[in-house]
XYZ file of C-alpha atoms in Angstrom:
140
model
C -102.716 108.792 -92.597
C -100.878 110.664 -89.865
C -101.460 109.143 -86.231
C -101.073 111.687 -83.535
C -100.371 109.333 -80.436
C -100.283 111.324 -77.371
C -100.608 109.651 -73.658
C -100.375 112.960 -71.718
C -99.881 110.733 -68.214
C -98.170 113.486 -66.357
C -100.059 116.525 -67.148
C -102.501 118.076 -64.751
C -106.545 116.980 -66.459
C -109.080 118.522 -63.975
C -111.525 117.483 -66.252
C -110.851 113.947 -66.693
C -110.690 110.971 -64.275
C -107.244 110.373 -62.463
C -107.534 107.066 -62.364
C -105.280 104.296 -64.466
C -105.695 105.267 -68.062
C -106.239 101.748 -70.183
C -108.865 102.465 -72.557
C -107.614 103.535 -75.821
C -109.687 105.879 -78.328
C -109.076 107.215 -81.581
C -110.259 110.600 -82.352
C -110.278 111.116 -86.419
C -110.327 114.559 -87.444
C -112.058 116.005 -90.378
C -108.792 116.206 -92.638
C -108.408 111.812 -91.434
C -105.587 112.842 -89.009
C -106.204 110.268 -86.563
C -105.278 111.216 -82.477
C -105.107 108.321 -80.168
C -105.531 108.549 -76.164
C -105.128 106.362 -72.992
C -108.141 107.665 -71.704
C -109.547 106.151 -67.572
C -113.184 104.692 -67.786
C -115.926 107.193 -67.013
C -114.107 109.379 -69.271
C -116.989 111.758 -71.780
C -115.338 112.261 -75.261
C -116.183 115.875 -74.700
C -114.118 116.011 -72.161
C -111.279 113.995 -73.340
C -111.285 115.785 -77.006
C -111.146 119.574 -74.952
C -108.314 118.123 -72.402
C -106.497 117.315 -75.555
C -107.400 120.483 -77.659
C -108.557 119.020 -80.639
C -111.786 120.397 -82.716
C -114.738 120.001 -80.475
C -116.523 122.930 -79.061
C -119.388 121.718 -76.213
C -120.982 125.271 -76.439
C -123.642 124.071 -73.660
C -120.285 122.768 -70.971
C -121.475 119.102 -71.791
C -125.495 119.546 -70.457
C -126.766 118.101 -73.457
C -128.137 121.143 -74.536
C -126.004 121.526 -78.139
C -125.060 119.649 -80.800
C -121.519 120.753 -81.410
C -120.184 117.788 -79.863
C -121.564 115.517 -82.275
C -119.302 112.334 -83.242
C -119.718 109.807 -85.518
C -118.826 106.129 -84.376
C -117.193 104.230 -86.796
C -118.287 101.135 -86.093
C -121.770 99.836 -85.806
C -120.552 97.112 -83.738
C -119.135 99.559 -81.148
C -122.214 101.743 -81.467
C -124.037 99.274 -80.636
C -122.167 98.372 -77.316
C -123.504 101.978 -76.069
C -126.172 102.782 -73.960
C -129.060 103.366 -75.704
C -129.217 107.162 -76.971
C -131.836 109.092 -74.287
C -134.520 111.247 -75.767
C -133.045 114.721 -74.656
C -129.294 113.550 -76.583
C -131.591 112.571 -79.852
C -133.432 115.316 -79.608
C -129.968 117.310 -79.696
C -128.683 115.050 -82.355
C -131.502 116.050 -84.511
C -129.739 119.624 -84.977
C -126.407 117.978 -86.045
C -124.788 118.558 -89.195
C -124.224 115.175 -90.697
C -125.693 113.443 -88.818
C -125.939 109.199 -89.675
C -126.771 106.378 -87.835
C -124.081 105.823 -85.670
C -124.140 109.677 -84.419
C -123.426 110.330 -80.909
C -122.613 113.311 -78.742
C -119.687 113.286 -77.056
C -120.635 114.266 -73.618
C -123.210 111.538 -73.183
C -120.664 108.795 -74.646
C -118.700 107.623 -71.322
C -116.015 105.522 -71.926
C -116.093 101.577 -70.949
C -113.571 98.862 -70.687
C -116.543 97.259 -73.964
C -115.523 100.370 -75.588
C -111.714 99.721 -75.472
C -110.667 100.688 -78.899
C -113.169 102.717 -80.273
C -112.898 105.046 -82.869
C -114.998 108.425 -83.746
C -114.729 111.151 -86.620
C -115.439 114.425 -86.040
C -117.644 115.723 -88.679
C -116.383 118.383 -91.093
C -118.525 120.717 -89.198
C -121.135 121.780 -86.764
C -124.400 123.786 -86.195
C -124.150 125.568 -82.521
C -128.373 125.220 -82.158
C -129.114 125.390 -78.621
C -131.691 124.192 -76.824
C -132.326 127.557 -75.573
C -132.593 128.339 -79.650
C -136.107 126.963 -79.276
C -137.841 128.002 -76.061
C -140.158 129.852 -77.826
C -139.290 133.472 -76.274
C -139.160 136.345 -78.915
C -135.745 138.778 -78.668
C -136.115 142.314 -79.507
């Protein structure tokens, strides 16, 4: 399995805190290529997978509007360490492709000092359903 280890210290991250990076996260990709970050806490995985330019597309800018930032938590016991899912991110999560029980979308996760470590896959691919998909409104 190829690790990608990249701690991008020095580069310019407007959207990411600029604070002391010392949580780690592993990003696996959908081919198992595996992308580790020093990421600060308060950090979205959104974020940190766009600052980084690997496969994650946030069409709604993070508003938790899409599902095509779905992730997939490896570990229940990390999952578990999480903030409780809110209704608007399940409803969202209910459009994913893939989705299991350790599903999350990456701009509601927010990185911790508990979540030191964790790893996510990136599903082998996503739905872009909206929220906007839905509001009922015929188009011409």
């Amino acid at each position: 399995m190829n690790i990608a280890h990249r701690l991008n210290l020095g580069k310019s991250e407007p959207a990411l805190q600029k604070v002391d990076r010392e949580i780690r996260v592993v990003f696996v990709d959908k081919d198992g290529v595996e992308s580790e970050f020093e990421v600060a806490e308060g950090d979205n995985l959104l974020n940190i997978a766009q600052s980084e330019d690997l496969e994650m597309e946030g069409a709604c800018g993070g508003s938790c509007a899409c599902s095509t930032c779905h992730v997939i938590v490896e570990s229940s016991e990390m999952y578990d360490k999480m903030p409780e899912p809110e209704d608007d991110e399940n409803d969202m999560l209910d459009l994913a492709f893939g989705l299991t029980e350790t599903s999350r979308l990456g701009c509601q996760v927010k990185m911790t000092k508990e979540l030191d470590g964790l790893r996510v896959k990136l599903p082998s691919m996503t739905r872009n359903l909206q929220a906007s998909d839905f509001s009922g409104a015929k188009k011409s």
